[in-house]
Tab-separated table of C-alpha atoms and ligand atoms in Angstrom:
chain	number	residue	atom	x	y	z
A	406	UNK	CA	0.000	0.000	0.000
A	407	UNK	CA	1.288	3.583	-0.764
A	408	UNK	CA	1.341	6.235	1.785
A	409	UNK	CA	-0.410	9.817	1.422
A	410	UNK	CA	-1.720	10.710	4.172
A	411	UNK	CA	1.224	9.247	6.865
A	412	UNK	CA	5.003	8.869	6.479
A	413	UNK	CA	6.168	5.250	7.385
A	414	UNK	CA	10.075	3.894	7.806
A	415	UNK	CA	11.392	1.444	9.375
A	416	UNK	CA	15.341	1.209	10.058
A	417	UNK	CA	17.805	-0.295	12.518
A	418	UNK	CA	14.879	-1.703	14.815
A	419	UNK	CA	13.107	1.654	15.089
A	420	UNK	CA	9.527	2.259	12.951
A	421	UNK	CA	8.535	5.973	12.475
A	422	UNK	CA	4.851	6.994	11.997
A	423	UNK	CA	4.568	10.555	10.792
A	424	UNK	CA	0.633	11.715	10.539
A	425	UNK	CA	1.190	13.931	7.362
A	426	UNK	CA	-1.289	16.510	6.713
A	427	UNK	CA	-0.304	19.026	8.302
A	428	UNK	CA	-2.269	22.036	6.347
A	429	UNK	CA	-5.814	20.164	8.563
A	430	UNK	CA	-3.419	19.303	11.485
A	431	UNK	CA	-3.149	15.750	10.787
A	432	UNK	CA	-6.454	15.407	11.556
A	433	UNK	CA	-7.870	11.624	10.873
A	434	UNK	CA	-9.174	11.069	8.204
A	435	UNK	CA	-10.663	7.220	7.172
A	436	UNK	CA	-7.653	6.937	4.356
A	437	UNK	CA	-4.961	8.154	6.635
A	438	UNK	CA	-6.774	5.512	9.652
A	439	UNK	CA	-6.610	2.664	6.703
A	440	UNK	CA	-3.027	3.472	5.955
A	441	UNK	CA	-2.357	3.623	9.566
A	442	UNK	CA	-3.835	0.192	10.092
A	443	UNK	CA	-1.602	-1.396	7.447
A	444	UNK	CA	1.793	0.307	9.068
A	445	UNK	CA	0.844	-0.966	12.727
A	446	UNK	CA	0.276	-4.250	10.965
A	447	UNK	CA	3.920	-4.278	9.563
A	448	UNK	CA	5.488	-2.815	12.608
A	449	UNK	CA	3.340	-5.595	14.337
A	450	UNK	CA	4.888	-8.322	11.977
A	451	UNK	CA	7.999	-7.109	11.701
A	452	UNK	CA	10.017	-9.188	14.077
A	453	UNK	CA	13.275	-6.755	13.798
A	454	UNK	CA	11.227	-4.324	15.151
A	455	UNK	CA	11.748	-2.700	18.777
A	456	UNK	CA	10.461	0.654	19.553
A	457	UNK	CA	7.877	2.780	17.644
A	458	UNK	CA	7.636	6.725	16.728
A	459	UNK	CA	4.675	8.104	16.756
A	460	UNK	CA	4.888	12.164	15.771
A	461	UNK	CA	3.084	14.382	13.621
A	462	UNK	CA	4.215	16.946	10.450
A	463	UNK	CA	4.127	20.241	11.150
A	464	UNK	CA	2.700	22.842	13.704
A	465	UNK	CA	0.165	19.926	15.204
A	466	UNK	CA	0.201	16.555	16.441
A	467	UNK	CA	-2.730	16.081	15.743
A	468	UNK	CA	-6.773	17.727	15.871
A	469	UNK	CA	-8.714	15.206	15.943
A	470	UNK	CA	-11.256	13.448	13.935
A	471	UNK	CA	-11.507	15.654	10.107
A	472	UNK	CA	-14.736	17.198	10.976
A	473	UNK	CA	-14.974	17.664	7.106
A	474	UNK	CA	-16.157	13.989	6.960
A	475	UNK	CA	-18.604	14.477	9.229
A	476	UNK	CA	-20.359	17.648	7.750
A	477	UNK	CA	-24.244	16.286	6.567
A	478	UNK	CA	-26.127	18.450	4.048
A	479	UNK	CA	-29.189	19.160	5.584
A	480	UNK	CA	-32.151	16.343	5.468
A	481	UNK	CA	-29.089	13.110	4.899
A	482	UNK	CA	-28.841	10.868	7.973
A	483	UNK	CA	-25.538	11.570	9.850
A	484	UNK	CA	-22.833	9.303	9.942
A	485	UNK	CA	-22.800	6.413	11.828
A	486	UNK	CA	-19.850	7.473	14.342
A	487	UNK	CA	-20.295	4.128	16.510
A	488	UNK	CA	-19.399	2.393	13.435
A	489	UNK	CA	-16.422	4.660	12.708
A	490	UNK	CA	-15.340	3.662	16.456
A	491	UNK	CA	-15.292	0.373	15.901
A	492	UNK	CA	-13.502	0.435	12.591
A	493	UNK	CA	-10.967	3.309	13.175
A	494	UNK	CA	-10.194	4.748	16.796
A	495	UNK	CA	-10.773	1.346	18.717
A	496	UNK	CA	-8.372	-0.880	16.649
A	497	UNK	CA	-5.966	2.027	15.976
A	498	UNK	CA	-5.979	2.565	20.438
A	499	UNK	CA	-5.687	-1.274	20.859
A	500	UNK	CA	-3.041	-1.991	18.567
A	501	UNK	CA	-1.106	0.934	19.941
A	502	UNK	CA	-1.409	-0.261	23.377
A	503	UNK	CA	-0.819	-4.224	23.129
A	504	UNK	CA	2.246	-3.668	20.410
A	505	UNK	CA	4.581	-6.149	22.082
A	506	UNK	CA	7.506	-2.948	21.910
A	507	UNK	CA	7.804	0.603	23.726
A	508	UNK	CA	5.589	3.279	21.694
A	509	UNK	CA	6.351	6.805	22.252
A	510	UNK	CA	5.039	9.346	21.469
A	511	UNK	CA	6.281	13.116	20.272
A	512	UNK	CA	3.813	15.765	20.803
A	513	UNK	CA	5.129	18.412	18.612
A	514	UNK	CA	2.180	20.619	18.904
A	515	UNK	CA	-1.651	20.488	19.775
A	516	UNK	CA	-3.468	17.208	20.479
A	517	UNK	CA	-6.776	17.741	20.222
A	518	UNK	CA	-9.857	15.607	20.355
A	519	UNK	CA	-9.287	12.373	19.387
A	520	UNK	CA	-5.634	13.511	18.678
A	521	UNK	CA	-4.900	13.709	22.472
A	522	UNK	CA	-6.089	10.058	23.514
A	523	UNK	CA	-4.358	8.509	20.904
A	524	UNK	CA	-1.057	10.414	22.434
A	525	UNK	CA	-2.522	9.309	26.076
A	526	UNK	CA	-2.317	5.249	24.669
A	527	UNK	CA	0.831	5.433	23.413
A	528	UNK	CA	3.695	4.288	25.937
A	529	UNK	CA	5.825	7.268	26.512
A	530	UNK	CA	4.913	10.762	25.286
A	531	UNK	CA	7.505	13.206	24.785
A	532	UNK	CA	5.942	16.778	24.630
A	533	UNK	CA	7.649	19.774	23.561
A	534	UNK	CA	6.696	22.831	24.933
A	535	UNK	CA	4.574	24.098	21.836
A	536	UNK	CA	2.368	20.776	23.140
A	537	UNK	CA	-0.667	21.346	24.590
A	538	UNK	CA	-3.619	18.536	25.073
A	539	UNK	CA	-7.163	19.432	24.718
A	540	UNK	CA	-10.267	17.504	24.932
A	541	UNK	CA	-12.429	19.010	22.444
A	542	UNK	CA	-15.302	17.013	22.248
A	543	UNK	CA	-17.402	18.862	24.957
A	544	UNK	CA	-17.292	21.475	22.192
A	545	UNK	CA	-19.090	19.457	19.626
A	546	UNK	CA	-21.076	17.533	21.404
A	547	UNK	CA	-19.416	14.692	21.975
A	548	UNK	CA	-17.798	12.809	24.569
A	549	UNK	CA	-13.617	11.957	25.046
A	550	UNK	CA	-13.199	8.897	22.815
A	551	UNK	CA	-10.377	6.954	21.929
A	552	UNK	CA	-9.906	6.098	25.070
A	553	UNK	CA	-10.271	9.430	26.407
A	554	UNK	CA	-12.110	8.382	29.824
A	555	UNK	CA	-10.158	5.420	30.833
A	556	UNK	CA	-6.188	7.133	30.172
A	557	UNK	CA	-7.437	10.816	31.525
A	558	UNK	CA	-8.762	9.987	34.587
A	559	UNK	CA	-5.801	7.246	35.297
A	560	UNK	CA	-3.313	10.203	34.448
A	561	UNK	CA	-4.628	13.349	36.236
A	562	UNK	CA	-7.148	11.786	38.863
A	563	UNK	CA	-11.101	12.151	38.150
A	564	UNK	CA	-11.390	15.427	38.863
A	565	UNK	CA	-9.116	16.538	36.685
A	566	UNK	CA	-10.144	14.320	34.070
A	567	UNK	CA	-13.858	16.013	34.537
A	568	UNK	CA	-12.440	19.030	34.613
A	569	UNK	CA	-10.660	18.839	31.395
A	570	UNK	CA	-13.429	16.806	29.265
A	571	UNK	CA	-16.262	19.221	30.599
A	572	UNK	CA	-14.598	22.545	29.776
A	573	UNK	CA	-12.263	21.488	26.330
A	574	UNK	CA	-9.954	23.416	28.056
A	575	UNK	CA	-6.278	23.351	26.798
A	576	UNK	CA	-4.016	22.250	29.353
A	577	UNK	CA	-2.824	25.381	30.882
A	578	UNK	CA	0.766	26.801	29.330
A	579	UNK	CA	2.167	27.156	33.100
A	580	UNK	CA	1.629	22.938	33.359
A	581	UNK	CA	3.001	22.386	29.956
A	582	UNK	CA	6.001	24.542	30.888
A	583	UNK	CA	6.471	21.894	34.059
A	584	UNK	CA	6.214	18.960	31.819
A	585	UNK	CA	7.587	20.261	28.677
A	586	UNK	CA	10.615	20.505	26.767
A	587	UNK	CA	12.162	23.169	24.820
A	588	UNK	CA	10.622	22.641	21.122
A	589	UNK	CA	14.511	22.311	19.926
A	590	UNK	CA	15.203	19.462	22.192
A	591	UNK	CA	12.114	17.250	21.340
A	592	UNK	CA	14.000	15.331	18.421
A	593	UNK	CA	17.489	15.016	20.588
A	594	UNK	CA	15.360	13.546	23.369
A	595	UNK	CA	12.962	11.299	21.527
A	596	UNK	CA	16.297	9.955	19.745
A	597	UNK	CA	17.461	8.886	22.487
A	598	UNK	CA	14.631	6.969	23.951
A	599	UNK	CA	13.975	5.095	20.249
A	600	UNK	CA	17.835	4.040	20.414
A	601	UNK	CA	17.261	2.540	24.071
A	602	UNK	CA	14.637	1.009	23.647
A	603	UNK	CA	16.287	-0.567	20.126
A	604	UNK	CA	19.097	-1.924	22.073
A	605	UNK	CA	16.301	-3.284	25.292
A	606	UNK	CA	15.411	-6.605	26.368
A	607	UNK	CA	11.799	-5.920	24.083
A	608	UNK	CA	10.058	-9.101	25.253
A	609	UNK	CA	10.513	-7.929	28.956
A	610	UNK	CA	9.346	-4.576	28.258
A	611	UNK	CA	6.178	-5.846	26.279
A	612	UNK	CA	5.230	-7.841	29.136
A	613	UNK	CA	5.788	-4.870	31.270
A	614	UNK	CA	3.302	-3.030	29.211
A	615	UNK	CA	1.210	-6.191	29.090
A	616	UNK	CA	1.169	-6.576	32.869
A	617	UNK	CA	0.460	-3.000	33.465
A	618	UNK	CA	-2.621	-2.646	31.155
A	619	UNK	CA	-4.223	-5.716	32.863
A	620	UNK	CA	-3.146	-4.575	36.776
A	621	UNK	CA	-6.479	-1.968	36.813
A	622	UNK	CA	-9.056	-4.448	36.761
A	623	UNK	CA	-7.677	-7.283	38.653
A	624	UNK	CA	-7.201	-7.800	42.238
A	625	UNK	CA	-4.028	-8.322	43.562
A	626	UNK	CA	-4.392	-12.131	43.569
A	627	UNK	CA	-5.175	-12.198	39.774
A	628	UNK	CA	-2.284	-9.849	39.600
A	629	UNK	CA	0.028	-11.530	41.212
A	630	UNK	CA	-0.719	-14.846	38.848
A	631	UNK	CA	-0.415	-12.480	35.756
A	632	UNK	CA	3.382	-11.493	37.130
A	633	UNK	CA	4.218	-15.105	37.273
A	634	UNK	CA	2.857	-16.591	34.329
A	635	UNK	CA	4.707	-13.627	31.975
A	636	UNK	CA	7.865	-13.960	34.398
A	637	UNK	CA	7.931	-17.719	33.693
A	638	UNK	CA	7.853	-16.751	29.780
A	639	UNK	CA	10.498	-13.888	30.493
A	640	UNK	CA	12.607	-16.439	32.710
A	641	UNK	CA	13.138	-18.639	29.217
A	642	UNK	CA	14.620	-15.776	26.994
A	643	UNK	CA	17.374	-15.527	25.135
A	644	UNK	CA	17.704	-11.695	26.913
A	645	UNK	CA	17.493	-12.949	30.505
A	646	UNK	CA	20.571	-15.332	30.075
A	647	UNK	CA	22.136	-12.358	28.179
A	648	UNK	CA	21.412	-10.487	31.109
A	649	UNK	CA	22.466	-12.756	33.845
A	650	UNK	CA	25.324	-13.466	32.187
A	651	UNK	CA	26.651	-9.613	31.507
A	652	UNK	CA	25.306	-9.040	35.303
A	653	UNK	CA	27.704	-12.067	36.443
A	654	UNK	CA	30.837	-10.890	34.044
A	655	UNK	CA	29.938	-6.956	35.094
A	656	UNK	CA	29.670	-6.049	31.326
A	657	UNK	CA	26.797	-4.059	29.328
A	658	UNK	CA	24.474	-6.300	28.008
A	659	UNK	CA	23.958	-7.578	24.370
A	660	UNK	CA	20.096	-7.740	24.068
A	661	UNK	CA	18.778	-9.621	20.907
A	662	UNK	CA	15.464	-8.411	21.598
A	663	UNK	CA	14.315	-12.265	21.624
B	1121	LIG	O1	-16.297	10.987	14.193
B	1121	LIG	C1	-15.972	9.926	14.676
B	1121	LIG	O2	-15.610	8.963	13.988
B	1121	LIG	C2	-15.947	9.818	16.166
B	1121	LIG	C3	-14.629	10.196	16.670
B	1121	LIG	C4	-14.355	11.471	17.036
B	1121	LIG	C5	-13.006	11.798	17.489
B	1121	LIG	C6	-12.698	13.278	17.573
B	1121	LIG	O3	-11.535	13.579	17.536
B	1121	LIG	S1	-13.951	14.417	17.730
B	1121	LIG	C7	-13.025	15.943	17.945
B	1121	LIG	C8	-12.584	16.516	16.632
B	1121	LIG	N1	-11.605	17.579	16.785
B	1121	LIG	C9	-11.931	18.793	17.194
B	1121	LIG	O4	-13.053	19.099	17.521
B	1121	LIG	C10	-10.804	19.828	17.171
B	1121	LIG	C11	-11.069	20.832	16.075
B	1121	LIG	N2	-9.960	21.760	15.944
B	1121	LIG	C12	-9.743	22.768	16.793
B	1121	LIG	O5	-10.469	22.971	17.748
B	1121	LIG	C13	-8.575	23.675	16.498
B	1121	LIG	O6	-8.193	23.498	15.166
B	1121	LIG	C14	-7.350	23.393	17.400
B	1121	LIG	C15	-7.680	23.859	18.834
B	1121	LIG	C16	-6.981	21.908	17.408
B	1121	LIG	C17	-6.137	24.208	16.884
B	1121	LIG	O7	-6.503	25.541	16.739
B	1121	LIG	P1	-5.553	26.522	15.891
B	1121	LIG	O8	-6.133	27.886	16.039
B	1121	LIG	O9	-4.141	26.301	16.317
B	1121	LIG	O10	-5.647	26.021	14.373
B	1121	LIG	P2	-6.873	26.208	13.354
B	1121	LIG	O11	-6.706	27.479	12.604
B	1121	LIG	O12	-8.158	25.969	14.037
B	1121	LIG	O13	-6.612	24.957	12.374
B	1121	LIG	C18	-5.721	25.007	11.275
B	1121	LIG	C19	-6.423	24.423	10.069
B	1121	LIG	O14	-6.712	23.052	10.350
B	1121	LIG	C20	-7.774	25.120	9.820
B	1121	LIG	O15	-8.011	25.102	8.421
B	1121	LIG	P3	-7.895	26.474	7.557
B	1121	LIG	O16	-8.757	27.483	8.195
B	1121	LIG	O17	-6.431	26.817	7.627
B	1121	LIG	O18	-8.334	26.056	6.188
B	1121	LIG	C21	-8.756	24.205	10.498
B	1121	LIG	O19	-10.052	24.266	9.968
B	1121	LIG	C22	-8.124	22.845	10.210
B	1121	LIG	N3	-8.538	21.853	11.225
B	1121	LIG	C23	-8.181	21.826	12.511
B	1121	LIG	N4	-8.764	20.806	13.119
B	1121	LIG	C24	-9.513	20.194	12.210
B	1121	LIG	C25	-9.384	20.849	10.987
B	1121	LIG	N5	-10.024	20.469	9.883
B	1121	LIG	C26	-10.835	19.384	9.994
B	1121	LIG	N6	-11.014	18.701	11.152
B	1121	LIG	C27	-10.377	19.057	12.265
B	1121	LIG	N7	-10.523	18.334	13.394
């Protein structure tokens, strides 16, 4: 499949996403979610594969749903946006979330809408200071989807969550200046994360994600089980003799990712 509406390459263990339209702030579109669909699946099949980018051209990261589509000329029956869930946002959230690698995230500008959850499922995000996160359904009538209300209120508490998905407020600039970075050291730092997490045990940290998505609703028993069953798995890798063994010889390790 060719590529218009993202940028995909894959080199060295490292996949880059690119949303590319950045004249509509990358907004999604259902060709750019189609083409995104069949990049996750190669990153997803790729077995070389151990960290993701996930960034967006331009001024933006990314606005949302393209409203365009979902303009109606008066008397035609709306679209079905349940359906567009199911085909586009869910899979698109899921995939990001359950990719057996790190996925990080670099907010290069706004994340709005549907634009900001997809940046809340992703592993790591790495905002530059230009960032800002903005729930903007309240102001279309529309709730946070995407995943909106089960990352926000995990991140920032329920009442923030509320907050923010109530108002469409933008997160204020004096809490992006806490968490952000100076826009010129977003690619330097990003970098640096995709070539650690090339070089890290990847099974290990996929469980770790694995582990972590399942920990809300279990109970500690259940919990506990999950830890051992994925240890056990862990306990058989090629990575954790690398790593006992470098440990034991006080070397770096070599991970294979395997
Ligand atoms: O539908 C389903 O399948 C269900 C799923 C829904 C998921 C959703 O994401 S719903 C929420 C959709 N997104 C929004 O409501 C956000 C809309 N955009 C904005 O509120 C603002 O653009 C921003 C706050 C994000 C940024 O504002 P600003 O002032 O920095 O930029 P701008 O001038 O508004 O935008 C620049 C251009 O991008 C502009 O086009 P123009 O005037 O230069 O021709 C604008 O219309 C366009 N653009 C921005 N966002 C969207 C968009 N075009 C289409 N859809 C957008 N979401």
């Amino acid at each position: 499949m060719s590529y218009q509406n993202i940028l995909f390459q894959s080199e060295a263990g490292i996949a880059r996403i690119t949303l590319n339209r950045p004249d509509r702030l990358n907004s999604f579109t259902d060709a750019m979610h189609a083409e995104l669909r069949d990049a996750l699946s190669h990153v997803k099949g790729d077995g070389s594969l151990r960290a993701l980018l996930l960034t967006g051209a331009g001024r933006g990261f990314c606005a949302g749903q393209d409203l365009s589509e979902r303009e109606v000329p008066p008397g035609m029956e709306p679209v079905d946006i349940g359906a567009t869930i199911e085909r586009n946002y869910k899979p698109l959230v899921l995939t990001l979330q359950t990719l057996p690698m790190p996925v990080v995230c670099a907010v290069n500008g706004v994340a709005a809408g549907a634009g900001a959850n997809v940046a809340l499922a992703c592993d790591i995000i790495v905002a530059a200071k230009s960032a800002s996160f903005i729930q903007a359904f309240c102001k279309i009538g529309l709730l946070p989807d995407a995943g909106g209300t089960y990352f926000l209120p995990r991140l920032v508490g329920t009442g923030r969550a509320i907050g923010l998905a109530l108002t469409g407020d933008k997160l204020s600039a004096e809490q992006a200046a806490q968490w952000g970075l100076e826009d010129s050291e977003l690619s330097a730092t990003v970098e640096a994360l995709l070539q650690q997490f090339a070089a890290a045990p990847t099974r290990a940290l996929a469980a770790t994600k694995e582990a972590l998505h399942a920990s809300a609703g279990n109970t500690l028993k259940a919990q506990l089980d999950v830890e051992r069953d994925l240890q056990q798995m862990l306990g058989r890798s090629a990575d954790f003799q690398e790593g006992v063994a470098a440990f034991r010889a006080k070397r770096p390790p070599r991970f294979s990712g395997r």
